[in-house]
Short mmCIF file of C-alpha atoms and ligand atoms in Angstrom, two decimals:
data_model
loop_
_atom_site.label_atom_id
_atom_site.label_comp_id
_atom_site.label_asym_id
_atom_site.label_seq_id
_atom_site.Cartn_x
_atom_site.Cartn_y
_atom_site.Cartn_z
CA UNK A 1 -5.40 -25.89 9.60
CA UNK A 2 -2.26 -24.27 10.28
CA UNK A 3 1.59 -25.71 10.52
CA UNK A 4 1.65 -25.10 13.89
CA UNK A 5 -1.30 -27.23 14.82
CA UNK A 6 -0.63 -29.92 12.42
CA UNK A 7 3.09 -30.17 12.89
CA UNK A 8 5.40 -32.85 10.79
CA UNK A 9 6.69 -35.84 12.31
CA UNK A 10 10.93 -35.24 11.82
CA UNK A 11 13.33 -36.75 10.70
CA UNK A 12 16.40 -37.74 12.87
CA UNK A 13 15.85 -38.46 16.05
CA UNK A 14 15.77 -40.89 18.59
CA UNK A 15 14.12 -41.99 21.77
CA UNK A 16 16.85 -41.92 25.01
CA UNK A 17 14.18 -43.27 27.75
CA UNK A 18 10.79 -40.95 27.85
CA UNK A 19 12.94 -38.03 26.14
CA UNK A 20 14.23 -37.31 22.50
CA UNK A 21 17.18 -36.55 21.25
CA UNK A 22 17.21 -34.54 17.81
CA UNK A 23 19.91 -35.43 16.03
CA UNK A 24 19.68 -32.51 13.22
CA UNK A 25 22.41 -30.19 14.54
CA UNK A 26 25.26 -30.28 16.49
CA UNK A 27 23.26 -29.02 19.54
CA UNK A 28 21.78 -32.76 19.80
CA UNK A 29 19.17 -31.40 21.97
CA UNK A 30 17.57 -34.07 24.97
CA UNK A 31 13.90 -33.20 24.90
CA UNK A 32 11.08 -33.90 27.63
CA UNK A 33 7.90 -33.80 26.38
CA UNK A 34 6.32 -30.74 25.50
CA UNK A 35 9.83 -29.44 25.19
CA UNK A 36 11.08 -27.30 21.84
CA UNK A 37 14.77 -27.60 20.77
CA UNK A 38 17.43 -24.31 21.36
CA UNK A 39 15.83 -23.34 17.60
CA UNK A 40 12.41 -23.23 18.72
CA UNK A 41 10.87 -25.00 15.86
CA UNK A 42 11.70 -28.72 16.65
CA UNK A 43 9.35 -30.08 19.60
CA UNK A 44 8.91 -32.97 21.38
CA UNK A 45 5.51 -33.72 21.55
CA UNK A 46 3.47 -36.00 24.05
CA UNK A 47 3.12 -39.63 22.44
CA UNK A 48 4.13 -38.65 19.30
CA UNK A 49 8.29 -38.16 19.08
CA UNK A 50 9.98 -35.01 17.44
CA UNK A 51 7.67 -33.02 15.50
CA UNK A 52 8.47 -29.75 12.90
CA UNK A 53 6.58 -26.86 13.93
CA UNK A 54 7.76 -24.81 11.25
CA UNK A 55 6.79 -27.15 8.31
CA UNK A 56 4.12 -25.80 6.45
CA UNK A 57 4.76 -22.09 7.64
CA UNK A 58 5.78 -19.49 5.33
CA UNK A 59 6.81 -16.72 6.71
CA UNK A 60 8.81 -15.00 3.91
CA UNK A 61 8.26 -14.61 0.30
CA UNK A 62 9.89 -12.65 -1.78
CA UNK A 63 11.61 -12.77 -5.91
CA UNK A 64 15.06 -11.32 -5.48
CA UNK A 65 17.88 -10.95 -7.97
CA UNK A 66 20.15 -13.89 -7.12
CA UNK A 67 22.87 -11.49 -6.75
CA UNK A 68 20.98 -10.52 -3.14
CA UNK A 69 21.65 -13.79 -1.43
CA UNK A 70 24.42 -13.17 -2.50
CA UNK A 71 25.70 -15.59 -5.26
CA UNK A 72 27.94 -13.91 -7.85
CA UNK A 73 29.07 -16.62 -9.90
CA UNK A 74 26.07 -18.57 -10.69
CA UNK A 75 23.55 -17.62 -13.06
CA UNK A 76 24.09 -13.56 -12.91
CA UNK A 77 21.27 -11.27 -13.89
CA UNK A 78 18.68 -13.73 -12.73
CA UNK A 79 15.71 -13.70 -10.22
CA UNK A 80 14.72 -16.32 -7.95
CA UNK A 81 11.85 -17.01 -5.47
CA UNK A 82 12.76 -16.97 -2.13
CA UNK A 83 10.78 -18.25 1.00
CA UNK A 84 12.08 -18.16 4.93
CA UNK A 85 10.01 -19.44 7.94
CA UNK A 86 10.85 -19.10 11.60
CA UNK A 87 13.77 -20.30 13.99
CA UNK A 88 17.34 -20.80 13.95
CA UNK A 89 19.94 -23.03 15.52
CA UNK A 90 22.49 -20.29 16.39
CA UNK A 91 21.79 -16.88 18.66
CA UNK A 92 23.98 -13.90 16.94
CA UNK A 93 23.30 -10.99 19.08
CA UNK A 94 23.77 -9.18 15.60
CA UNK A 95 21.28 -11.30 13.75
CA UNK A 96 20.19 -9.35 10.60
CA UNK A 97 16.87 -10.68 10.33
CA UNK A 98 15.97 -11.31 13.63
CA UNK A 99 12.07 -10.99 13.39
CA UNK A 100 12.47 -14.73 11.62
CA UNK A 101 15.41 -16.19 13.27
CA UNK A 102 13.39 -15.83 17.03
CA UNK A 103 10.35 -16.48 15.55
CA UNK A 104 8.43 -17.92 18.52
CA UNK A 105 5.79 -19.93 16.49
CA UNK A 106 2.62 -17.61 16.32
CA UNK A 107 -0.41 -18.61 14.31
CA UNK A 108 0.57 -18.69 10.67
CA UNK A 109 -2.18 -18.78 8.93
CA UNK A 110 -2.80 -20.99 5.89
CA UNK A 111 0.11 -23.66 5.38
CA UNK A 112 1.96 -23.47 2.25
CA UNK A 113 2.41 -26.72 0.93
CA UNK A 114 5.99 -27.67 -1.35
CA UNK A 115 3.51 -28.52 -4.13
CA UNK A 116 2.09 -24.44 -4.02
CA UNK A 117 6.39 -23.92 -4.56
CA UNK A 118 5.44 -24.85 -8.33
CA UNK A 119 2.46 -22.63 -8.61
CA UNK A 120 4.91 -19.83 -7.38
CA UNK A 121 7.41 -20.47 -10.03
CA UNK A 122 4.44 -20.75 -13.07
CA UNK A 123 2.73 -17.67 -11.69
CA UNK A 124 6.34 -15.65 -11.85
CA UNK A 125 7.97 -17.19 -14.56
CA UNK A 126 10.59 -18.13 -12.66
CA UNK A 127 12.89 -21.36 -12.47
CA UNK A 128 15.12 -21.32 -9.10
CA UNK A 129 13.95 -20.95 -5.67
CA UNK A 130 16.00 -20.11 -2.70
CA UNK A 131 15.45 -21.23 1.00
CA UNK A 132 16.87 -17.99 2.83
CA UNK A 133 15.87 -15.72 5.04
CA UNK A 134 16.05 -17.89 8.47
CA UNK A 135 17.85 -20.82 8.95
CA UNK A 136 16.83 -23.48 6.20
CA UNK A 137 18.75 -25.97 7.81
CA UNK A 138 16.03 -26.41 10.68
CA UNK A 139 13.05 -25.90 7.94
CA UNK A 140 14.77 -29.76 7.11
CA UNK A 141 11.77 -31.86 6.44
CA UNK A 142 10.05 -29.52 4.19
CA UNK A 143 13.51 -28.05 2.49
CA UNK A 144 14.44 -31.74 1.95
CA UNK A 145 10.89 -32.54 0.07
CA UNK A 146 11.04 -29.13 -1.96
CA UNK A 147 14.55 -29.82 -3.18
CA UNK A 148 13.85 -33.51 -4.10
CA UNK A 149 10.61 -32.36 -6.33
CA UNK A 150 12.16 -28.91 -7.91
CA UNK A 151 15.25 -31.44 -8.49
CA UNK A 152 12.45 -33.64 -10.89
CA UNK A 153 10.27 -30.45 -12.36
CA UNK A 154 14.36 -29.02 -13.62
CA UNK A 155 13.89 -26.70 -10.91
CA UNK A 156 16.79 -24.93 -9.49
CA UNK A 157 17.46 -24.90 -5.42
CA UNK A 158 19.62 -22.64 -3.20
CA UNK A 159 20.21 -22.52 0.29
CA UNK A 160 21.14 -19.23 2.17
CA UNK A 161 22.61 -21.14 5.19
CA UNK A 162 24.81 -21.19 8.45
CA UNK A 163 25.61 -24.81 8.28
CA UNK A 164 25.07 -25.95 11.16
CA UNK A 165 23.98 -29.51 10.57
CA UNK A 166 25.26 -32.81 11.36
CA UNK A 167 26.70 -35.40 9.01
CA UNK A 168 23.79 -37.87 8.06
CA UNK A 169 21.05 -35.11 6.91
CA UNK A 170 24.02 -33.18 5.03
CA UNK A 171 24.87 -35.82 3.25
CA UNK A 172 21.30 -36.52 2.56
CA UNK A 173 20.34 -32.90 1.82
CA UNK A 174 23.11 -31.89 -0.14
CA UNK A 175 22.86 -34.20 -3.47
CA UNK A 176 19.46 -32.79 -4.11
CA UNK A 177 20.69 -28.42 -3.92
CA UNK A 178 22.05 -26.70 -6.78
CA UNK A 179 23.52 -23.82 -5.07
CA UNK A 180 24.21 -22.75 -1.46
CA UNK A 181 26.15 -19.46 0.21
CA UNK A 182 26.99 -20.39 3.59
CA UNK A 183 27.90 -17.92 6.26
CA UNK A 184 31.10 -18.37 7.74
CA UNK A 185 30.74 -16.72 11.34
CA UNK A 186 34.07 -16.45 12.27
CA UNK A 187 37.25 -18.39 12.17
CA UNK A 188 37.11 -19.27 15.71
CA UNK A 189 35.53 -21.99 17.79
CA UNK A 190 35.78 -20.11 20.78
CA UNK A 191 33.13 -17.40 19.05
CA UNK A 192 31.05 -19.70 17.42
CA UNK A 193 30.13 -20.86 21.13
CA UNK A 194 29.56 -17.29 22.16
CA UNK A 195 26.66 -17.51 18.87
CA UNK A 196 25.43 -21.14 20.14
CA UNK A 197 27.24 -23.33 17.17
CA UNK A 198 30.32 -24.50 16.24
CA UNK A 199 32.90 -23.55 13.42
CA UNK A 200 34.21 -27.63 12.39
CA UNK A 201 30.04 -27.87 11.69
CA UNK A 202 30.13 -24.87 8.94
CA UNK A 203 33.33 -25.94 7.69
CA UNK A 204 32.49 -29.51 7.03
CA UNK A 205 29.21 -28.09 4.85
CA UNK A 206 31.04 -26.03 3.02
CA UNK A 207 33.96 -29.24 1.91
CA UNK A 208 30.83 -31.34 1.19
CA UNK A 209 28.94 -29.16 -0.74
CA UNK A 210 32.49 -28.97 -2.96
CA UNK A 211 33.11 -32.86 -3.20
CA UNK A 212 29.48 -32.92 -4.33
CA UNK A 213 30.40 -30.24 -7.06
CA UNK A 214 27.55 -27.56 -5.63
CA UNK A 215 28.22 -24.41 -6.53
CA UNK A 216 28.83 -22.71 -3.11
CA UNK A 217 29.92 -18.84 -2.19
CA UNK A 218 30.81 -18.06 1.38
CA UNK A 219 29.51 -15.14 2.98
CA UNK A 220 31.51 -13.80 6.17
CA UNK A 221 29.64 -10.56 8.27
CA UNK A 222 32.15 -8.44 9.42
CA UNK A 223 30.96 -7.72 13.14
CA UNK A 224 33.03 -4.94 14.63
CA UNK A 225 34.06 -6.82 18.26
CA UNK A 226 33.08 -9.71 17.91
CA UNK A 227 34.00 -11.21 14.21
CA UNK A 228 36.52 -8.90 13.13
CA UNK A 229 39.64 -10.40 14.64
CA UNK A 230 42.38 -10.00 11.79
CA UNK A 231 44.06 -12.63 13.15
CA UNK A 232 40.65 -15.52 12.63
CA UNK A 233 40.04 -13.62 9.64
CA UNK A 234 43.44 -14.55 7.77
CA UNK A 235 42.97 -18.35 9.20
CA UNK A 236 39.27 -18.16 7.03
CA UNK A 237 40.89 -16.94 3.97
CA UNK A 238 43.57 -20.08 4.25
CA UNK A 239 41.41 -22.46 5.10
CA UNK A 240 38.99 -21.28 1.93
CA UNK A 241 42.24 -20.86 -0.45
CA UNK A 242 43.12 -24.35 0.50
CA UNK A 243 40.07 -25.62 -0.82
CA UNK A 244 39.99 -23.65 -3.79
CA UNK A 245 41.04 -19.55 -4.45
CA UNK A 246 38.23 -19.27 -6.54
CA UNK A 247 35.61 -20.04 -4.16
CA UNK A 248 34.19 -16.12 -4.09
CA UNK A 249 34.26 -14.59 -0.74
CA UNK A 250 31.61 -11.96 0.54
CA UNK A 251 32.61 -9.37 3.31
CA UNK A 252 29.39 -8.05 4.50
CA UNK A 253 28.64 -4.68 6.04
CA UNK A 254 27.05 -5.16 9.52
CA UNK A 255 24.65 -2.77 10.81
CA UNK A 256 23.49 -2.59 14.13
CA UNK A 257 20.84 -4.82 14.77
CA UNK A 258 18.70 -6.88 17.12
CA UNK A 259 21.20 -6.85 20.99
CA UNK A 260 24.38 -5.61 19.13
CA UNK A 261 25.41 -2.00 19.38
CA UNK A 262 28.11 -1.66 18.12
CA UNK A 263 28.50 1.20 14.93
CA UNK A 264 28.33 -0.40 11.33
CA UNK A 265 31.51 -1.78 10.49
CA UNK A 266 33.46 1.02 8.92
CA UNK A 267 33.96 0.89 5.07
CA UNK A 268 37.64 1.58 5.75
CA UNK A 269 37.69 -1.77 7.87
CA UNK A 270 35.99 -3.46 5.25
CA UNK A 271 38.46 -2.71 2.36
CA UNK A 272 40.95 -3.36 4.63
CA UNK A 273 39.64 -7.09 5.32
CA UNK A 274 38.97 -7.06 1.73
CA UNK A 275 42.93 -6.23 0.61
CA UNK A 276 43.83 -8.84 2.82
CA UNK A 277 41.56 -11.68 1.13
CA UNK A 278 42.70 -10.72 -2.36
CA UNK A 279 45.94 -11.72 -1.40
CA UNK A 280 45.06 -15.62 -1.36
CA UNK A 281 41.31 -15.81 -2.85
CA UNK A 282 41.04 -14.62 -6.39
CA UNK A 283 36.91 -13.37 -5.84
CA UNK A 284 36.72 -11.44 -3.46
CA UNK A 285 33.05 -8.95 -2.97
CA UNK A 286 32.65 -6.31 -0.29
CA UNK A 287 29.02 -6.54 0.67
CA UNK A 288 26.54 -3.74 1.71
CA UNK A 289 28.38 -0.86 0.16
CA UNK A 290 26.84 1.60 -2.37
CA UNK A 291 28.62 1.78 -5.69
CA UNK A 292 29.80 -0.86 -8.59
CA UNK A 293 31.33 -4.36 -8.08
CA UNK A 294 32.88 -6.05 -11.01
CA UNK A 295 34.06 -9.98 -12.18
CA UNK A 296 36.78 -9.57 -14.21
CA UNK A 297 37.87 -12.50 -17.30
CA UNK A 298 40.91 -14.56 -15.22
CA UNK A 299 42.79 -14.52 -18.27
CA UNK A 300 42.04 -11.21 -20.16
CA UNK A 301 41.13 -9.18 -17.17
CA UNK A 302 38.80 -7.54 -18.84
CA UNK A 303 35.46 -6.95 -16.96
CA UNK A 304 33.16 -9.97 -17.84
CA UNK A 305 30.36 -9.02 -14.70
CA UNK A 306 29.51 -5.51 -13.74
CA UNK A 307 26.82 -5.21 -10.78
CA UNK A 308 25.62 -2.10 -9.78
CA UNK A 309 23.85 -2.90 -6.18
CA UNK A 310 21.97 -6.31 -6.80
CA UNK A 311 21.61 -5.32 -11.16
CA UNK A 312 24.13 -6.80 -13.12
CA UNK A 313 24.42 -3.93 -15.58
CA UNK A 314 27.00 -5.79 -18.27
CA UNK A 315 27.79 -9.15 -19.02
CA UNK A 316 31.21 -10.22 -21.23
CA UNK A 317 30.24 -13.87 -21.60
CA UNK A 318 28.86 -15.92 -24.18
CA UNK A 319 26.20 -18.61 -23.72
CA UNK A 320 28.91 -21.16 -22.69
CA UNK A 321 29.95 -18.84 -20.01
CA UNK A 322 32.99 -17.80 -22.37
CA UNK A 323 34.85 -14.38 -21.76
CA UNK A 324 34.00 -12.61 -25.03
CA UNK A 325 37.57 -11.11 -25.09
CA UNK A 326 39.41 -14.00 -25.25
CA UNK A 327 37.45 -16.91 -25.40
CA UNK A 328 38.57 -18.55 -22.26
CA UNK A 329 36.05 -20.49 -19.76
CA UNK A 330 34.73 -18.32 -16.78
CA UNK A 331 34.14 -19.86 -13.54
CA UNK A 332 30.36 -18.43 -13.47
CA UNK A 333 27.55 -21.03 -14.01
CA UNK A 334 24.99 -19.68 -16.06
CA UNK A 335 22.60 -22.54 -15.93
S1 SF4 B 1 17.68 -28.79 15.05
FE1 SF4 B 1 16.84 -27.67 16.81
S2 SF4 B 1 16.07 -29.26 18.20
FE2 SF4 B 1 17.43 -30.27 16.72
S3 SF4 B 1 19.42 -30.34 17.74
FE3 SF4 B 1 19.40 -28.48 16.48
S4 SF4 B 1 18.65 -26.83 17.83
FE4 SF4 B 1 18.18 -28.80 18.83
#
């Protein structure tokens, strides 16, 4: 039987007379029956509440180096499973991957279970697996179960995420990931409600994941016209320096995709944004360019990570995560 006919009952939620009101994200969406939430994959079905549609449905499945999500400073060199499904809680007209994000819930075929997660892993050797793709934040029920049962095989869990999730299942979520890179739209309210979320939402996951100790990069798209206001831009580079300016930062290429038009953000531009993030944060990656990036020792300088696309091609460190020049503690997590 497939996900979509047997969907999950969800979590959070309540009844407001013969509606429901999903309490996931901040879009709080008031649902008549038969009615799906603005992500498409939360439904409120006849006599039975707020169901998952997307629960068992794996749409997505992939090993990637974990450099490709991208995280730079944890566990470099390393591949990880990765599995998406369908829907998200925002609408970028520039959505990268918008054949999952709008996913409007066709057959899926068989349902892949958490448990088959393990059999993945055995099959490929592998020890970390990655909710990316689409949104994981509305995959909740499933993403929730996954990371509570990796979390007691010693399994490693990432989330590739917007953050767009209210306060109880954060705080419920978060505990149980080892790793996150959360996409930081733009440094604006006013544009976050052009993409259907809000900015205080992303911000909030991103403080939490820190006061829970998760490792956690930020990724920001550079969107020519829309999320490439210098002005915003220096506000995120503040606000992520306040927290901590070694917290890397990744300015991603954009290419034109899905309603968006506009030419690929220029590589000019990019270095440009780049330049002025270096002056605060002290890891700072420009993202969809050809050539070599490199993580340099703190207190040496020397080069301690070279990557050439997704490939780390050297690595300076010890197995304590030691600069071999000088001895001194990196801030990359190898385990
Ligand atoms: S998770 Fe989906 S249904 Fe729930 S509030 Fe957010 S957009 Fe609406």
């Amino acid at each position: 039987m497939s996900g979509l006919l047997s969907p999950r009952p969800a979590l959070w939620w309540r009844r407001e007379g013969r509606a429901v009101r999903c309490l996931l994200c901040p879009h709080l969406c008031l649902l008549e029956e038969e009615e799906r939430g603005f992500c498409g994959v939360r439904l409120h079905k006849t006599g039975g509440g707020l169901v998952s549609l997307n629960d068992e449905v794996l749409l997505a499945m992939a090993v990637d180096a974990v450099e490709k999500k991208p995280l730079y400073h944890w566990r470099p060199g390393t591949r990880i499973l990765s599995l998406g499904t369908g829907g998200c809680n925002l609408a970028c007209p520039f959505c990268q991957n918008h054949a999952l994000s709008q996913w409007s819930g066709l057959p899926p075929g068989e349902p892949f279970a958490v448990k088959s997660i393990a059999d993945e892993l055995r099959r490929r050797n592998l020890d970390a697996v990655a909710f990316t793709y689409n949104e994981p934040l509305i995959w909740y029920e499933f993403v929730l179960e996954a990371c509570r049962e990796m979390r007691a095989q010693q399994v490693a869990t990432v989330l590739v995420t917007n953050g767009q999730i209210l306060p109880g299942p954060r705080d419920l979520l978060i505990p149980h990931v080892n790793a996150a890179n959360v996409d930081v739209k733009a440094f604006s309210e006013e544009v976050y409600g052009r993409l259907g979320g809000e900015l205080r939402s992303t911000l909030r996951f991103v403080e939490a994941l820190r006061e829970n100790n998760i490792h956690v990069e930020v990724t920001h798209l550079v969107v020519p016209g829309l999320t490439d206001d210098e002005a915003a831009f220096r506000k995120l580079v503040h606000w992520l320096a306040s927290l901590d300016d070694s917290i890397p930062l990744h300015l991603s290429r954009y290419f034109p995709r899905h309603l968006w038009r506009e030419p690929p953000t220029s590589p000019e531009r990019l270095r440009n944004l780049g330049a002025i993030a270096a002056e605060s944060l002290r890891r700072v990656y420009l993202g969809n360019l050809p050539g070599e990036s490199r993580t340099i020792c703190l207190h040496c300088g020397h080069d301690i990570v070279v990557r050439r696309e997704y490939d780390v091609v050297a690595m300076e460190l010890d197995a304590s995560g030691k600069c071999l020049h000088c001895g001194t503690p990196s801030d990359i997590r190898l385990r």
